[in-house]
XYZ file of C-alpha atoms in Angstrom:
523
model
C -14.098 -53.506 3.568
C -13.107 -49.617 3.611
C -13.274 -47.875 6.772
C -15.805 -45.085 5.550
C -15.410 -41.398 7.270
C -18.663 -39.520 6.434
C -18.135 -36.380 8.513
C -14.205 -36.090 6.654
C -15.646 -36.708 3.545
C -18.891 -34.029 3.887
C -16.464 -31.721 4.777
C -13.868 -32.381 2.216
C -16.530 -31.824 -0.393
C -17.826 -28.478 1.250
C -14.086 -27.899 0.826
C -13.282 -28.475 -2.394
C -16.767 -27.244 -3.544
C -16.001 -23.658 -2.164
C -12.462 -23.899 -4.303
C -13.717 -24.978 -7.345
C -16.663 -22.235 -6.481
C -13.929 -19.593 -5.903
C -12.404 -20.664 -9.150
C -15.003 -20.500 -11.259
C -15.833 -16.961 -10.274
C -12.463 -15.519 -10.367
C -12.230 -17.112 -14.033
C -14.780 -15.039 -15.651
C -12.940 -11.789 -14.799
C -9.571 -13.189 -16.121
C -11.452 -14.152 -19.444
C -13.365 -10.305 -19.925
C -9.757 -8.806 -19.373
C -7.968 -11.816 -21.981
C -5.550 -12.344 -19.380
C -5.033 -15.971 -20.239
C -2.026 -16.456 -18.430
C -3.452 -16.357 -15.056
C -6.093 -18.100 -16.396
C -3.788 -20.833 -16.840
C -2.500 -20.671 -13.692
C -5.980 -20.443 -11.828
C -6.622 -23.760 -14.027
C -3.540 -25.482 -13.133
C -3.570 -24.530 -9.217
C -7.105 -25.630 -9.048
C -6.534 -28.600 -11.312
C -3.183 -29.641 -8.353
C -5.651 -28.808 -5.705
C -8.377 -31.564 -6.425
C -5.425 -33.913 -7.026
C -3.783 -33.787 -4.078
C -7.275 -33.763 -1.701
C -8.813 -36.803 -3.917
C -5.618 -38.627 -3.784
C -5.617 -41.202 -0.721
C -1.568 -40.932 -0.862
C 0.472 -37.398 -1.118
C -0.380 -37.425 2.678
C 2.751 -34.681 3.146
C 1.606 -32.670 -0.036
C -1.724 -32.026 1.800
C -0.218 -30.184 4.467
C 2.246 -28.464 2.625
C -0.137 -27.274 -0.230
C -1.880 -24.437 1.662
C 1.297 -23.196 2.690
C 3.005 -22.892 -0.700
C 0.014 -21.605 -2.254
C -0.217 -18.293 0.222
C 3.304 -18.040 0.206
C 2.591 -17.734 -3.844
C -0.057 -15.479 -3.054
C 0.932 -13.224 -0.697
C 4.563 -12.847 -0.732
C 6.044 -13.883 -4.107
C 3.387 -12.955 -6.652
C 3.570 -9.187 -4.837
C 6.996 -9.185 -4.663
C 7.412 -9.801 -8.431
C 4.869 -7.375 -8.996
C 6.318 -5.089 -7.144
C 9.750 -5.625 -9.352
C 7.945 -5.731 -12.889
C 6.215 -2.288 -12.227
C 9.678 -0.804 -11.005
C 11.112 -1.274 -14.415
C 8.102 0.595 -16.289
C 6.815 4.428 -15.854
C 3.029 2.933 -14.394
C 1.801 6.266 -12.307
C -0.841 9.296 -12.686
C -0.913 9.821 -16.909
C 0.553 6.326 -17.565
C -1.978 3.586 -16.291
C -3.470 2.059 -19.180
C -2.412 1.096 -22.875
C -1.789 3.246 -25.911
C -5.476 2.897 -26.963
C -6.752 3.915 -23.261
C -5.025 7.576 -23.548
C -5.955 8.154 -27.133
C -9.915 7.580 -25.736
C -8.660 10.219 -22.617
C -7.298 12.783 -24.449
C -10.416 12.572 -26.962
C -12.875 12.506 -24.409
C -11.199 15.522 -22.470
C -11.192 17.604 -25.157
C -14.701 17.288 -25.878
C -16.809 20.498 -26.101
C -20.304 21.454 -26.445
C -21.160 22.647 -30.083
C -24.111 24.117 -31.509
C -26.782 21.418 -32.285
C -25.205 18.392 -30.223
C -27.611 16.638 -28.189
C -28.590 17.360 -24.733
C -29.791 15.204 -22.293
C -31.947 15.151 -18.788
C -29.511 13.422 -16.260
C -29.661 11.090 -13.807
C -26.798 9.877 -12.077
C -26.869 6.408 -10.595
C -24.829 3.281 -9.539
C -24.538 -0.118 -11.303
C -25.473 -2.784 -8.860
C -23.759 -5.297 -10.996
C -20.448 -3.373 -11.151
C -17.517 -4.034 -8.497
C -17.759 -0.989 -5.809
C -20.803 0.333 -7.946
C -19.535 1.714 -10.625
C -21.010 5.140 -11.683
C -22.896 5.600 -14.743
C -24.958 8.282 -16.500
C -28.592 7.624 -17.198
C -29.695 9.667 -20.019
C -32.794 10.832 -21.955
C -33.140 13.160 -24.892
C -36.908 14.152 -25.677
C -36.021 16.122 -28.739
C -34.441 15.106 -32.040
C -34.534 18.021 -34.133
C -31.436 16.839 -36.585
C -29.891 13.913 -37.912
C -26.831 14.103 -35.425
C -29.028 14.009 -32.514
C -30.890 11.097 -33.532
C -27.744 9.141 -34.044
C -26.563 10.145 -30.640
C -29.734 8.789 -29.128
C -31.648 11.638 -29.518
C -35.037 10.344 -29.815
C -36.782 10.197 -26.397
C -35.445 6.673 -25.590
C -33.273 5.795 -22.268
C -29.970 5.164 -22.434
C -27.341 4.055 -20.025
C -23.655 5.815 -20.369
C -20.679 3.910 -19.067
C -17.570 4.393 -19.900
C -17.028 2.034 -22.780
C -20.383 3.645 -24.658
C -23.756 4.495 -24.953
C -26.340 1.708 -24.361
C -29.981 1.851 -25.122
C -32.102 0.467 -22.041
C -35.634 -1.636 -22.404
C -38.261 0.769 -21.950
C -40.232 -1.536 -19.506
C -36.805 -1.382 -17.098
C -36.941 2.283 -16.767
C -39.500 4.722 -14.845
C -39.428 8.314 -16.362
C -41.032 10.977 -14.519
C -40.756 14.430 -16.103
C -38.660 13.428 -18.794
C -35.995 12.075 -16.111
C -35.261 8.568 -15.438
C -36.705 8.363 -11.909
C -35.834 4.147 -11.955
C -34.221 1.792 -13.045
C -33.776 -2.243 -13.063
C -30.591 -2.521 -12.168
C -29.267 0.811 -10.963
C -29.284 2.837 -8.055
C -29.592 5.984 -8.344
C -28.385 8.955 -6.389
C -30.659 11.806 -4.903
C -29.053 15.542 -5.479
C -27.297 15.470 -1.608
C -25.730 11.970 -2.696
C -25.069 13.456 -6.209
C -23.492 16.852 -5.001
C -20.448 14.932 -2.923
C -19.700 13.611 -6.222
C -19.688 16.382 -8.107
C -15.730 16.477 -9.572
C -16.096 12.830 -10.535
C -19.699 13.746 -11.948
C -17.948 16.520 -14.005
C -14.795 14.525 -15.210
C -17.042 11.697 -16.146
C -17.321 10.926 -19.792
C -19.129 8.427 -22.427
C -17.454 7.974 -25.622
C -19.787 8.019 -28.446
C -18.753 7.975 -32.380
C -18.389 11.822 -32.831
C -17.499 12.738 -29.275
C -18.435 11.945 -25.183
C -21.661 12.481 -23.354
C -20.736 15.109 -20.539
C -22.080 16.507 -17.320
C -23.403 19.775 -17.727
C -24.288 20.080 -13.395
C -25.695 17.407 -12.019
C -29.210 17.881 -14.296
C -28.111 17.738 -17.787
C -25.746 16.427 -20.212
C -24.413 16.959 -23.639
C -22.608 15.163 -26.462
C -19.854 16.887 -27.733
C -16.971 17.056 -30.024
C -13.656 16.263 -29.091
C -11.414 19.402 -30.353
C -8.700 16.846 -30.474
C -8.247 13.610 -32.676
C -6.072 10.693 -33.212
C -4.191 10.505 -36.897
C -3.052 6.561 -37.110
C -1.415 8.025 -40.484
C 1.180 10.019 -38.434
C 0.380 7.997 -34.910
C -0.494 11.924 -33.384
C -2.868 13.592 -31.839
C -4.099 16.732 -33.721
C -6.293 19.724 -32.149
C -8.868 20.910 -34.186
C -8.498 24.599 -33.799
C -4.978 25.554 -33.409
C -3.597 22.703 -35.892
C -0.918 21.681 -33.140
C 0.280 18.205 -33.237
C 1.429 15.978 -30.323
C 3.519 12.445 -31.393
C 3.612 9.816 -29.967
C 6.855 8.742 -28.058
C 7.041 4.933 -27.689
C 10.556 5.341 -25.295
C 8.367 7.219 -22.674
C 4.937 6.163 -23.522
C 3.351 10.430 -24.423
C 2.000 12.288 -27.093
C 4.834 15.152 -27.174
C 4.866 18.242 -29.327
C 7.747 19.812 -30.890
C 8.179 22.249 -28.586
C 8.688 19.204 -25.889
C 4.806 19.873 -24.289
C 3.290 16.595 -23.424
C -0.077 15.620 -23.036
C -1.496 14.625 -19.724
C -2.419 11.321 -21.227
C -0.210 9.003 -21.932
C 0.321 5.107 -21.532
C 2.058 1.847 -19.673
C 5.971 1.408 -21.262
C 8.926 -0.078 -19.728
C 12.006 2.115 -18.972
C 14.634 0.247 -18.038
C 16.479 0.853 -15.381
C 15.423 4.508 -15.420
C 13.794 4.496 -12.186
C 16.543 2.820 -10.740
C 19.054 5.162 -12.077
C 17.213 8.534 -11.393
C 17.395 7.667 -7.498
C 21.344 8.189 -7.711
C 21.719 11.037 -10.754
C 18.798 12.920 -10.470
C 20.234 16.149 -7.761
C 16.599 16.206 -7.040
C 16.045 13.125 -5.922
C 19.345 11.518 -4.644
C 19.996 14.135 -1.743
C 16.684 13.790 0.031
C 17.172 9.765 -0.696
C 20.549 9.571 1.137
C 19.091 11.811 3.615
C 16.217 9.823 4.542
C 18.723 6.540 4.314
C 20.666 7.880 6.769
C 17.831 8.950 9.059
C 16.509 5.640 8.334
C 19.067 3.681 9.605
C 19.656 5.744 12.236
C 16.151 5.497 13.657
C 16.155 1.581 13.606
C 19.304 1.386 14.801
C 18.485 4.060 17.375
C 14.973 1.939 18.169
C 16.415 -0.827 18.341
C 19.545 -0.497 20.523
C 17.151 1.918 23.239
C 14.691 -0.686 23.574
C 17.006 -3.338 24.221
C 18.883 -1.988 26.975
C 15.818 -0.463 28.666
C 13.948 -4.246 28.261
C 17.119 -6.143 29.527
C 17.418 -3.438 32.490
C 14.178 -3.890 33.844
C 14.405 -7.824 33.010
C 17.308 -7.975 34.927
C 15.828 -5.800 38.136
C 12.777 -8.097 38.049
C 15.544 -11.518 37.528
C 16.254 -11.532 41.559
C 14.900 -14.342 43.083
C 14.307 -12.575 46.504
C 12.300 -9.613 44.870
C 8.328 -9.590 45.857
C 5.998 -8.635 43.608
C 7.776 -9.637 40.529
C 4.497 -10.596 38.628
C 2.947 -7.410 39.323
C 5.642 -5.351 38.078
C 5.967 -7.646 35.301
C 2.360 -7.205 34.356
C 3.014 -3.053 34.830
C 5.788 -3.051 32.281
C 4.126 -4.998 29.538
C 0.978 -2.807 29.785
C 2.282 -0.856 26.729
C 2.817 -3.686 24.652
C -0.956 -4.686 25.587
C -2.298 -0.969 24.361
C -3.059 -1.133 20.609
C -0.470 0.671 18.268
C -2.350 2.929 15.939
C -4.198 4.617 19.543
C -0.875 4.835 21.434
C 0.652 6.850 18.422
C -2.126 9.194 18.621
C -2.250 9.759 21.931
C 1.362 9.973 21.785
C 1.579 12.738 18.971
C -1.243 14.674 21.194
C 1.044 14.703 24.094
C 3.663 16.479 21.990
C 1.615 18.933 20.845
C 3.338 22.327 21.730
C 0.193 24.183 23.077
C -2.021 21.692 24.823
C 0.543 18.916 24.996
C 1.160 17.018 28.518
C 4.794 16.713 27.934
C 5.504 20.815 27.483
C 3.019 21.337 30.379
C 4.380 18.856 32.783
C 7.786 20.404 32.554
C 6.918 24.108 31.784
C 8.327 23.714 28.354
C 7.468 25.715 25.135
C 9.320 23.149 22.946
C 7.599 22.963 18.974
C 8.776 19.275 19.180
C 7.094 18.763 14.940
C 8.408 21.667 14.403
C 12.149 21.239 14.168
C 14.155 18.182 12.320
C 15.975 17.218 15.565
C 13.363 17.519 18.246
C 10.924 15.594 16.326
C 13.387 12.975 15.252
C 14.227 12.679 19.265
C 10.189 12.463 19.966
C 9.607 9.797 17.685
C 12.477 7.574 18.940
C 11.246 8.005 22.490
C 7.931 7.048 21.625
C 9.469 4.277 20.305
C 11.378 2.991 23.260
C 8.128 3.574 25.328
C 6.416 1.059 22.885
C 9.253 -1.127 22.013
C 10.838 -1.546 25.173
C 7.954 -4.105 26.631
C 8.889 -6.593 23.217
C 12.527 -6.549 24.879
C 11.398 -6.998 28.287
C 9.439 -10.028 27.571
C 12.044 -11.723 25.259
C 15.098 -11.077 27.706
C 13.145 -12.995 30.414
C 12.744 -15.617 28.658
C 16.642 -15.307 27.603
C 17.955 -14.871 31.161
C 15.609 -17.976 32.497
C 17.143 -20.354 30.293
C 21.038 -19.087 31.056
C 22.310 -21.524 34.285
C 22.998 -20.457 37.023
C 25.720 -22.134 37.856
C 27.869 -20.166 35.632
C 27.478 -16.590 37.411
C 27.789 -18.486 40.831
C 30.986 -20.176 39.296
C 32.058 -16.922 38.186
C 31.000 -15.241 41.393
C 33.426 -17.930 43.256
C 36.480 -17.378 41.223
C 36.024 -13.128 42.009
C 34.273 -11.745 39.288
C 32.000 -8.662 40.092
C 28.759 -8.560 38.879
C 29.635 -6.172 36.098
C 32.013 -8.503 35.220
C 29.707 -11.606 35.004
C 27.510 -9.696 33.094
C 29.783 -8.071 30.154
C 31.349 -12.132 30.287
C 28.528 -14.210 30.722
C 24.928 -12.831 30.436
C 25.542 -10.505 28.055
C 27.204 -12.737 25.518
C 25.075 -15.200 26.246
C 22.142 -13.356 25.693
C 22.932 -11.842 22.289
C 23.432 -15.537 21.397
C 19.574 -16.458 22.098
C 18.479 -12.702 21.107
C 20.594 -12.033 17.702
C 17.681 -13.370 15.215
C 15.499 -11.043 17.176
C 17.031 -8.045 16.849
C 17.699 -8.268 13.778
C 14.227 -8.994 13.166
C 13.303 -5.919 15.181
C 15.698 -3.644 12.449
C 13.728 -5.245 9.843
C 10.477 -4.068 11.665
C 11.548 -0.705 12.230
C 13.323 0.127 9.087
C 10.029 -0.344 7.702
C 7.993 1.006 10.780
C 5.162 3.236 8.797
C 2.719 3.747 11.372
C 5.435 5.097 13.836
C 6.357 7.800 11.257
C 2.990 8.479 9.709
C 0.711 8.764 12.521
C 2.872 10.979 14.574
C 4.562 13.375 12.456
C 3.603 12.342 8.786
C 6.954 12.516 8.134
C 7.091 16.560 8.935
C 8.957 18.656 9.726
C 9.131 19.252 5.794
C 11.720 21.974 3.900
C 10.530 25.126 2.318
C 11.626 23.770 -1.181
C 10.461 20.513 -1.324
C 7.286 18.909 0.162
C 7.741 15.403 -0.902
C 10.159 14.428 1.785
C 10.217 15.729 5.707
C 12.902 15.359 8.067
C 11.393 12.403 9.790
C 10.155 10.377 6.994
C 11.615 6.742 6.377
C 11.796 5.635 3.321
C 9.258 3.463 3.353
C 6.889 6.656 4.544
C 8.631 8.643 1.545
C 7.520 5.613 -0.974
C 3.960 6.042 0.124
C 3.981 9.253 -0.867
C 5.409 9.314 -3.942
C 2.691 6.447 -4.729
C 0.265 8.141 -3.441
C 0.974 11.536 -2.760
C -1.826 14.603 -3.468
C 0.993 15.285 -6.514
C 0.951 12.848 -8.758
C 1.236 8.652 -7.711
C 4.605 7.487 -9.037
C 4.338 3.780 -8.979
C 6.920 3.204 -10.838
C 9.371 4.903 -9.301
C 8.058 4.273 -5.849
C 8.549 0.207 -6.635
C 11.957 1.174 -7.432
C 12.542 2.496 -3.923
C 10.745 -0.564 -2.272
C 13.158 -2.530 -4.626
C 16.597 -0.292 -2.651
C 14.368 -0.870 0.463
C 14.537 -4.553 0.073
C 18.488 -5.269 -1.192
C 19.616 -3.005 1.807
C 17.489 -4.618 4.725
C 18.432 -7.898 3.153
C 21.934 -7.170 3.234
C 21.709 -5.872 6.288
C 20.040 -9.192 7.589
C 22.460 -11.300 6.117
C 25.527 -9.725 7.882
C 23.504 -9.738 11.072
C 22.949 -13.732 10.433
C 26.224 -14.123 9.871
C 27.996 -12.520 12.754
C 25.240 -14.108 15.510
C 26.289 -17.640 13.507
C 29.994 -16.877 14.622
C 28.789 -15.902 18.447
C 26.508 -19.522 18.422
C 30.577 -21.028 17.131
C 32.217 -19.289 19.601
C 29.939 -20.042 22.544
C 28.015 -23.305 21.360
């Protein structure tokens, strides 16, 4: 007779059903994108989950599979994707395929010409698209020419997307005063909402057979003609007016003219080690990069040493058994660790304000803390000291309690002073226990994005280079490259991320080897 567990069976059915539903939901966009490799991975993983959890055996795998899948999804895959991106020119102007670049070039060159169709425009959001993709709802009540008729100029309703113009069923739209005022499956934007997205609306293009539909204001649109077109015979872009040509350069992923001019619209290609060598060979990059690396190392080391020294000092002060109120003192010392770090960083930024900051007012100073490189660096290290010492205090307190008191008493009998006992017994034993934590603290502070971005944002910046500041860490510099206003450079930022990973990995390996030697000595 089998031992049945109805509740466990029900939970298994629900969880596996959710896993299958999620897999089916994820399969559709993969099929649409023709991502057959990822679709294969999805099928294999789903099959593995069902094989493991439907089998009465494989007990260890039931516990290991979730952790392994999360490790692959949130650690291994992002690392591999970052590494692969570092070997490409992926970024603004180089995001898609060559065909996408051709469409972008032609759409960007669209101009209104005499006789082109004009539309009554309603801007809407597609309720079925992810995050509500913007679309144009169009009506052309005039059909004065054959060209207009081909472009949709027959009084019918159309929806324009980035993929093209598509007719809407008459029973699914409401047209009032020549404009669409309601459409099934779409949410129309009112004038105020459309005004907030004015730049996006004016840049939006709907490709057609002879050009593209573009907005002319917020209520009108026109079917313009592209002044630049792609000629497959020469693999180039030609300007209809000037006759100038830009030939495709597959090595850089851009259309390049004879005089060296590149079109802004390019495509993603592999650039090999270019991003990595650029960091070391380009004087505009290598100088700021090495200075930032030096400050990054100094910031991480100073943060760890300062917080460890203060935390250990507080732990030693409260380690005496005869001290009254130790619990209250410990709670007070840990309070900074209990506060939300992002909020505390913003508070500290205001405390260092030159005009109304509490620090300048309390000491009667007028120091522009964030205006000079070294005062700004001192400020962020002081902030880190205040925010980081409670953690070191906690771990040092725990480690001190694990050291046998007999060792200190024996040293006292032998005539050792308190300083000697600390140097020869307490500190070495603490370092054996805390070295892994110090190494992890170094790695955390080496990439402490919030500490810099929420206080100084990398400032101050030199007059001749606004891309990297005096307090920038490599991680904030990478963020500015990837998402800065001057144009995203995802491939180059990914290469710097690989450098960061390698630097932290090397230092961590060296640190762990030294801590292992300490363990062997004091074992």
